[in-house]
RNA sequence: GUGGAUGUAGCUCAGUUGGUUAGAGCGCUGGAUUGUGGUUCCAGAGGUCGGCGGUUCGAACCCGCUCUUCCACCCCA
């Protein structure tokens, strides 16, 4: 939970709308109690109280009294609260400061496929360094993560300075946000619709005309950059952006890199605080929104009172990455495999006997569990079977007497009575295969 | 926020001129098999048909309201 003040105004107009705001639960307790009682007694909703005239209570209360807001909201991302943290702890932090953070964030959006009200972001940020090496390292992290997960991706790169240069070049620097949002849609809605939207936003015909060659840029990354340089030659910021992108490309060329890297001039990203590089990652084989995004922010800590500290960061969308992996069915085996041995007991006495047994199995590195109820053998076997547990150890009256436990391979159906040590050797050998 | 759908057994879904007792597959439980799963066979349990109201002799089906979930737009992880 954050103060609304730290959250509002950082994500653009749309972002502000998507902030979850917290209802007051303390001060208006008396009124809230009345509302709850009325709702319960009349079997109606709170909305009924507001719109209907059936209930006398509503005559005494305004909607804002029933739903009074606090000054707090749920965090929309991890970057802004992180910037706040950095400012608050600036004296304890050694710069450049690096951190990663995995936590849920919330958006008051209508949920649908690949879009959640609550989801986990995995952030990596470096604050307090202007070096483009940080961008390069972050891109390498992205490449590394997705190759390890076996997800084929395209990393899209752009730079806000280039976008600013373009806005400058067509003579509409104030409209940069509208321009970027419009051209962001190019791939989706086509050139004509983008031009229409630009016109609606108040861009002149001349400006739109000047923008066309930029929108139509295609081909290799180096080709795009060369043409951009010609177009933006008089824009200092634009050239700086181009230069940054070129440098990032040239650094990356020295590293071992597997993903596709693409300079995408239509990549805008709605978050207001980005000032330099911006990234977005798309899965190549699954149609879903971006699974990772990020960029450089020069003045985020400045808003909270620590100017001249630049940062750059990325954020992985964990839930969407699950979605991609689910759809492609590419979870690695060692993640899917759970319990390796199930200990099946016939009664309470056997369960007690198996407690040290399960500990020994575990300390040998075997993942083991005891069936927790004294159910019929058949039921316990079915449990092992449906959970794909490869080994079963049976503990019954005979086993208690002899000390030799029945060990069964669920794949082949073979079973033998062996001392525990032998069983452990057998299973360890099987697991390591 | 705007627009469009959905809701029937634990799950996936059938169910039309509105008509006895609402079905299937899978799953679950029991049995064939007293301490042995995956195959097979037999039997069984499980439903306020999302909720409330209306029309009708009669509603899962028609009408109104409401809740839920999903989809598109917007935007993004």
XYZ file of C-alpha atoms (C1' of nucleotides) in Angstrom:
510
model
C 0.000 0.000 0.000
C 1.267 3.451 -0.886
C 0.120 6.996 -0.339
C -1.967 8.085 -3.290
C 0.279 11.124 -3.568
C 3.283 9.019 -4.468
C 1.303 7.063 -7.053
C -0.835 9.679 -8.786
C 0.501 11.468 -11.842
C 3.326 9.039 -12.560
C 1.613 6.745 -15.014
C -0.326 9.143 -17.215
C -4.010 9.859 -17.340
C -5.000 6.265 -18.004
C -2.784 4.978 -15.228
C -4.390 7.270 -12.678
C -7.772 5.815 -13.579
C -6.461 2.310 -13.045
C -5.246 2.940 -9.518
C -7.033 1.020 -6.792
C -8.003 3.397 -4.040
C -8.513 2.235 -0.483
C -11.823 2.767 1.315
C -11.765 4.278 4.738
C -12.330 1.709 7.422
C -11.759 3.663 10.590
C -13.136 7.139 11.043
C -16.514 6.611 9.484
C -17.066 3.423 11.407
C -20.441 4.552 12.734
C -21.812 5.291 9.305
C -20.308 2.144 7.844
C -21.934 0.081 10.555
C -25.280 1.607 9.673
C -24.738 0.864 6.017
C -23.843 -2.725 6.743
C -26.876 -3.135 8.982
C -29.216 -1.611 6.412
C -27.755 -3.793 3.713
C -28.223 -6.870 5.850
C -31.708 -6.041 7.095
C -33.096 -5.098 3.731
C -31.174 -7.670 1.737
C -30.029 -5.040 -0.747
C -26.713 -3.885 -2.150
C -24.837 -0.716 -1.218
C -25.652 0.548 -4.643
C -29.348 0.212 -3.825
C -28.803 2.548 -0.943
C -27.369 5.142 -3.263
C -29.739 4.958 -6.178
C -32.945 3.729 -4.558
C -35.287 5.789 -2.466
C -36.690 2.847 -0.597
C -34.308 3.069 2.297
C -34.541 5.974 4.711
C -30.851 5.804 5.556
C -29.763 7.060 2.176
C -31.606 10.306 2.814
C -29.116 11.013 5.559
C -25.985 10.012 3.708
C -24.166 11.052 0.584
C -22.423 8.436 -1.523
C -19.061 9.795 -0.502
C -19.960 9.217 3.114
C -20.774 5.611 2.408
C -17.691 5.066 0.292
C -15.228 7.502 1.758
C -11.714 7.134 0.362
C -8.482 7.236 2.268
C -5.330 8.867 1.005
C -3.913 5.429 0.190
C -3.865 3.216 -2.874
C -2.518 -0.136 -4.007
C 0.786 -0.033 -5.846
C 0.480 0.090 -9.619
C 4.033 -1.006 -10.281
C 7.248 -1.568 -8.361
C 9.325 1.186 -9.925
C 7.616 4.232 -8.449
C 7.505 2.879 -4.884
C 11.147 1.910 -5.381
C 12.034 5.468 -6.374
C 10.276 6.674 -3.247
C 12.287 4.169 -1.214
C 15.563 5.297 -2.744
C 14.833 8.904 -1.876
C 13.836 8.066 1.687
C 16.936 5.982 2.254
C 19.358 8.008 0.151
C 21.802 8.339 3.028
C 22.024 4.607 3.612
C 22.368 3.665 -0.036
C 25.580 3.304 -1.989
C 25.169 4.337 -5.588
C 24.917 2.919 -8.188
C 22.241 0.968 -6.366
C 20.983 -2.287 -7.801
C 18.036 -4.281 -6.581
C 15.534 -6.849 -7.692
C 12.040 -7.184 -6.279
C 9.251 -9.681 -6.860
C 5.846 -8.606 -5.595
C 2.226 -8.260 -6.645
C 0.881 -5.055 -8.155
C -2.723 -4.046 -8.828
C -4.639 -2.417 -11.648
C -8.311 -1.475 -11.365
C -8.906 -2.748 -14.874
C -11.517 -5.101 -16.252
C -9.770 -8.444 -16.205
C -9.579 -10.643 -19.280
C -7.215 -13.113 -20.851
C -3.649 -12.152 -20.044
C -4.817 -9.174 -18.051
C -5.192 -9.389 -14.325
C -6.306 -7.131 -11.510
C -3.510 -8.485 -9.383
C -0.305 -9.866 -10.837
C 3.327 -10.347 -9.946
C 6.038 -8.183 -11.377
C 9.703 -9.073 -11.185
C 11.692 -5.852 -11.260
C 15.371 -5.234 -11.820
C 16.641 -1.682 -11.514
C 19.894 0.237 -11.354
C 19.691 3.705 -9.874
C 22.405 6.307 -9.790
C 24.294 5.612 -12.994
C 23.910 7.163 -16.427
C 25.980 4.524 -18.147
C 24.441 2.693 -21.064
C 26.224 -0.397 -19.788
C 23.236 -0.751 -17.467
C 20.841 -0.915 -20.406
C 23.078 -3.529 -21.983
C 23.198 -5.592 -18.816
C 19.434 -5.459 -18.435
C 18.912 -6.553 -22.026
C 21.311 -9.401 -21.356
C 19.272 -10.378 -18.313
C 16.135 -10.436 -20.450
C 17.875 -12.560 -23.062
C 19.233 -14.856 -20.395
C 15.948 -15.335 -18.570
C 13.934 -16.147 -21.640
C 16.499 -18.474 -23.141
C 16.643 -20.342 -19.839
C 12.861 -20.583 -19.812
C 12.985 -21.722 -23.411
C 10.704 -18.925 -24.599
C 11.566 -17.412 -27.944
C 11.164 -13.637 -27.774
C 11.667 -10.409 -29.646
C 13.132 -7.598 -27.597
C 11.932 -4.275 -28.895
C 14.013 -1.228 -28.211
C 13.287 2.441 -28.687
C 14.280 5.725 -27.112
C 12.112 8.518 -25.820
C 14.675 11.039 -27.014
C 14.152 9.849 -30.569
C 10.407 10.211 -30.115
C 10.960 13.706 -28.708
C 13.177 14.480 -31.695
C 10.444 13.361 -34.051
C 7.863 15.521 -32.283
C 10.321 18.367 -32.528
C 10.997 17.757 -36.194
C 7.330 17.908 -37.159
C 6.897 21.038 -35.085
C 4.679 19.681 -32.334
C 6.853 19.134 -29.269
C 3.931 19.532 -26.829
C 2.016 16.763 -28.488
C 4.701 14.163 -27.877
C 2.478 12.012 -25.661
C -0.399 11.978 -28.133
C 1.972 11.299 -31.005
C 3.663 8.392 -29.294
C 0.379 6.820 -28.192
C -0.955 7.129 -31.728
C 2.080 5.632 -33.443
C 2.203 2.883 -30.841
C -0.971 1.587 -32.465
C 0.507 1.482 -35.957
C 0.934 -2.255 -36.053
C -2.554 -2.868 -34.725
C -4.791 -0.384 -36.547
C -2.779 0.603 -39.615
C -1.355 3.800 -41.018
C -4.639 5.417 -41.986
C -6.205 5.149 -38.537
C -3.047 6.445 -36.908
C -3.100 9.478 -39.191
C -6.753 10.052 -38.369
C -6.035 9.904 -34.671
C -3.149 12.341 -35.056
C -5.446 14.709 -36.895
C -8.014 14.462 -34.098
C -5.335 15.273 -31.568
C -4.767 18.535 -33.376
C -1.746 17.787 -35.535
C -1.586 19.824 -38.726
C -1.680 18.228 -42.166
C 1.863 19.395 -42.778
C 3.075 17.815 -39.578
C 1.361 14.531 -40.378
C 2.885 14.651 -43.827
C 6.336 15.166 -42.357
C 5.790 12.237 -40.021
C 5.050 9.724 -42.761
C 8.634 8.785 -43.711
C 9.347 8.094 -40.057
C 6.304 5.889 -39.660
C 7.165 3.979 -42.796
C 10.743 3.252 -41.799
C 11.499 -0.414 -42.145
C 14.380 -2.758 -42.753
C 17.421 -3.476 -40.647
C 18.158 -1.696 -37.383
C 21.218 0.010 -38.827
C 19.294 1.090 -41.925
C 16.554 2.647 -39.798
C 19.107 4.487 -37.709
C 20.911 5.854 -40.750
C 17.698 7.226 -42.240
C 16.618 8.645 -38.894
C 19.886 10.518 -38.618
C 19.169 12.268 -41.897
C 15.641 13.203 -40.861
C 16.471 14.366 -37.357
C 19.817 16.004 -38.132
C 18.818 19.317 -36.593
C 17.313 17.904 -33.415
C 19.867 17.642 -30.670
C 17.753 15.386 -28.455
C 16.820 13.191 -31.387
C 20.446 12.673 -32.356
C 21.337 11.928 -28.753
C 18.679 9.227 -28.678
C 19.967 7.745 -31.911
C 23.450 7.801 -30.505
C 22.348 5.977 -27.364
C 20.628 3.286 -29.360
C 23.687 2.853 -31.566
C 25.891 2.506 -28.539
C 23.629 -0.065 -26.943
C 23.636 -2.052 -30.174
C 27.393 -1.902 -30.468
C 27.892 -3.021 -26.846
C 25.421 -5.824 -27.288
C 27.262 -7.006 -30.368
C 30.152 -7.903 -28.068
C 27.983 -10.153 -25.931
C 26.579 -13.582 -26.518
C 23.001 -12.899 -27.458
C 20.214 -15.234 -28.535
C 16.961 -13.256 -28.813
C 15.877 -11.085 -31.704
C 16.588 -7.427 -31.044
C 14.564 -4.910 -32.958
C 14.574 -1.154 -33.065
C 10.877 -0.355 -33.070
C 10.099 3.317 -33.535
C 6.421 2.713 -32.878
C 7.228 1.496 -29.368
C 6.069 4.282 -27.079
C 5.037 2.853 -23.700
C 2.457 4.786 -21.788
C 4.365 5.268 -18.574
C 5.153 8.947 -18.353
C 8.371 8.713 -16.417
C 10.565 7.195 -19.131
C 13.090 9.589 -20.651
C 15.619 7.464 -22.532
C 15.755 3.850 -23.606
C 12.487 1.920 -23.547
C 12.107 -1.837 -23.859
C 9.309 -4.217 -24.468
C 9.450 -7.986 -24.905
C 6.991 -10.034 -26.931
C 6.755 -13.818 -27.049
C 7.205 -15.003 -30.609
C 4.997 -18.086 -30.406
C 2.117 -16.928 -28.240
C -0.209 -14.073 -28.801
C -0.343 -12.123 -25.580
C 0.571 -8.587 -24.498
C 4.139 -7.791 -23.575
C 5.739 -10.126 -21.047
C 8.447 -7.708 -19.993
C 8.956 -3.984 -20.264
C 11.056 -1.184 -18.943
C 13.196 1.822 -19.633
C 15.291 4.662 -18.322
C 13.859 7.329 -16.062
C 15.963 10.422 -15.461
C 13.831 12.254 -12.991
C 11.719 9.784 -11.059
C 13.565 10.305 -7.790
C 13.518 14.040 -8.507
C 9.762 14.026 -8.028
C 10.313 12.777 -4.490
C 13.093 15.232 -3.745
C 16.339 13.704 -4.991
C 17.195 15.322 -8.337
C 19.895 14.337 -10.826
C 19.734 10.635 -10.133
C 18.968 8.566 -13.188
C 17.762 5.009 -13.132
C 16.942 2.262 -15.550
C 14.907 -0.854 -14.950
C 12.875 -3.667 -16.365
C 9.918 -5.611 -15.135
C 8.904 -9.153 -15.995
C 5.211 -10.016 -15.906
C 5.295 -13.326 -14.068
C 1.668 -14.282 -14.667
C 1.858 -13.696 -18.396
C 5.059 -15.692 -18.520
C 3.177 -18.558 -16.826
C 0.479 -18.179 -19.460
C 3.039 -18.431 -22.246
C 4.698 -21.466 -20.672
C 1.356 -23.131 -20.072
C 0.267 -22.617 -23.616
C 3.545 -23.930 -25.002
C 3.693 -26.652 -22.347
C 7.390 -26.068 -21.732
C 7.772 -26.462 -17.995
C 11.019 -28.261 -17.276
C 10.666 -31.729 -15.765
C 12.380 -30.960 -12.497
C 9.706 -28.354 -11.820
C 6.798 -30.644 -12.593
C 8.088 -33.613 -10.616
C 6.882 -33.402 -7.076
C 6.983 -36.218 -4.591
C 9.355 -39.038 -5.518
C 8.336 -41.514 -2.840
C 4.992 -42.027 -1.174
C 4.976 -43.958 2.077
C 1.809 -45.962 2.415
C 0.772 -47.057 5.904
C -1.829 -49.516 7.053
C -2.519 -47.989 10.412
C -1.539 -45.473 12.996
C 1.331 -47.542 14.357
C 2.858 -47.746 10.898
C 2.457 -43.988 10.411
C 4.454 -43.339 13.564
C 7.069 -45.852 12.423
C 7.417 -44.055 9.091
C 8.124 -40.617 10.557
C 11.882 -41.254 10.941
C 11.783 -43.147 7.652
C 10.548 -40.130 5.748
C 13.199 -37.975 7.425
C 15.959 -40.337 6.289
C 14.614 -40.326 2.751
C 14.561 -36.543 2.716
C 18.052 -36.152 4.105
C 19.199 -38.425 1.281
C 17.794 -35.813 -1.105
C 14.642 -37.714 -1.932
C 11.372 -35.855 -1.919
C 9.055 -38.004 0.169
C 5.664 -37.844 1.833
C 3.544 -40.035 4.096
C -0.090 -40.493 3.159
C -1.687 -38.625 6.011
C -4.818 -40.736 6.572
C -5.261 -44.392 7.311
C -7.115 -45.038 4.089
C -7.486 -48.248 2.202
C -4.450 -49.423 0.323
C -6.207 -49.029 -2.964
C -6.971 -45.396 -2.284
C -3.387 -44.656 -1.317
C -2.081 -46.394 -4.414
C -4.498 -44.452 -6.580
C -3.223 -41.261 -4.998
C 0.376 -42.154 -5.876
C -0.682 -43.069 -9.351
C -2.657 -39.945 -10.115
C 0.173 -37.773 -8.807
C 2.726 -39.625 -10.928
C 4.801 -40.553 -7.913
C 7.401 -42.996 -9.249
C 8.100 -44.967 -6.030
C 5.968 -46.294 -3.213
C 7.096 -47.726 0.117
C 4.586 -49.936 1.932
C 4.630 -50.193 5.696
C 2.400 -52.851 7.263
C 2.438 -55.470 9.981
C 5.018 -57.687 8.248
C 7.317 -54.741 7.582
C 7.175 -53.638 11.200
C 8.217 -57.120 12.325
C 10.993 -57.736 9.814
C 12.256 -54.171 9.392
C 12.314 -54.778 5.641
C 10.031 -52.398 3.846
C 8.161 -53.149 0.643
C 9.451 -50.932 -2.123
C 7.499 -50.706 -5.342
C 8.405 -49.178 -8.681
C 5.170 -47.705 -9.974
C 6.387 -47.706 -13.550
C 7.216 -51.398 -13.866
C 5.062 -52.673 -11.006
C 8.050 -54.570 -9.555
C 8.309 -54.727 -5.797
C 10.807 -56.067 -3.275
C 11.219 -56.232 0.495
C 14.408 -54.411 1.439
C 16.019 -52.629 4.389
C 15.617 -48.857 4.249
C 19.268 -48.238 3.374
C 18.963 -50.423 0.291
C 15.770 -48.676 -0.718
C 17.442 -45.283 -0.470
C 20.340 -46.454 -2.641
C 17.931 -47.847 -5.199
C 15.844 -44.690 -5.428
C 18.784 -42.291 -5.427
C 20.259 -44.240 -8.315
C 16.942 -44.036 -10.161
C 16.516 -40.306 -9.597
C 20.003 -39.443 -10.797
C 19.385 -41.225 -14.076
C -15.093 3.666 -18.307
C -17.759 1.822 -23.413
C -19.746 -2.411 -26.040
C -20.902 -7.852 -26.349
C -21.515 -12.680 -24.296
C -21.849 -16.373 -20.227
C -23.934 -19.086 -15.892
C -27.320 -26.629 -15.902
C -23.652 -32.574 -11.334
C -16.819 -31.797 -8.641
C -15.021 -30.688 -14.203
C -16.305 -30.150 -19.668
C -20.806 -29.549 -21.754
C -25.931 -31.513 -24.082
C -30.959 -30.133 -23.194
C -36.908 -25.687 -28.813
C -42.988 -24.705 -30.956
C -42.689 -24.191 -22.427
C -45.240 -30.442 -20.693
C -44.382 -36.312 -16.144
C -38.893 -38.261 -12.589
C -33.221 -32.617 -16.111
C -29.004 -35.985 -19.275
C -23.801 -37.527 -21.291
C -18.475 -37.995 -20.863
C -14.788 -37.538 -17.300
C -14.120 -37.535 -12.031
C -15.879 -39.448 -7.181
C -17.704 -43.703 -3.856
C -18.517 -49.031 -3.293
C -17.837 -53.960 -5.391
C -15.476 -57.976 -8.788
C -9.677 -58.072 -6.149
C -9.335 -59.597 3.045
C -1.987 -56.159 1.932
C -1.484 -53.469 -4.139
C -2.376 -48.311 -8.591
C -2.491 -47.660 -14.001
C -6.709 -51.753 -18.112
C -11.689 -53.947 -17.831
C -16.665 -54.978 -15.883
C -20.883 -54.021 -12.400
C -23.448 -50.799 -9.033
C -24.155 -46.102 -6.593
C -23.984 -41.089 -4.799
C -24.205 -36.226 -6.468
C -28.530 -30.692 -9.191
C -32.678 -24.640 -4.958
C -30.824 -25.525 -13.755
C -26.348 -18.269 -10.642
C -30.065 -15.245 -7.417
C -34.806 -12.504 -7.010
C -39.341 -11.303 -9.207
C -42.999 -11.698 -13.326
C -46.007 -14.252 -17.441
C -48.434 -19.303 -17.500
C -52.606 -24.635 -15.502
C -47.245 -25.617 -15.997
C -40.592 -22.357 -16.785
C -33.697 -24.859 -17.280
C -36.391 -22.765 -21.692
C -40.294 -16.529 -22.325
C -39.861 -11.294 -19.830
C -37.546 -7.744 -16.068
C -33.860 -6.788 -12.468
C -29.387 -8.350 -10.053
C -24.802 -10.944 -9.220
C -20.693 -13.846 -11.479
C -17.289 -15.051 -15.046
C -15.430 -14.230 -19.877
C -14.422 -11.388 -24.548
C -13.517 -6.774 -27.384
C -12.228 -1.492 -27.038
C -8.975 1.621 -24.076
C -4.319 0.605 -22.053
C -0.572 -2.439 -20.403
C 2.986 -6.910 -17.189
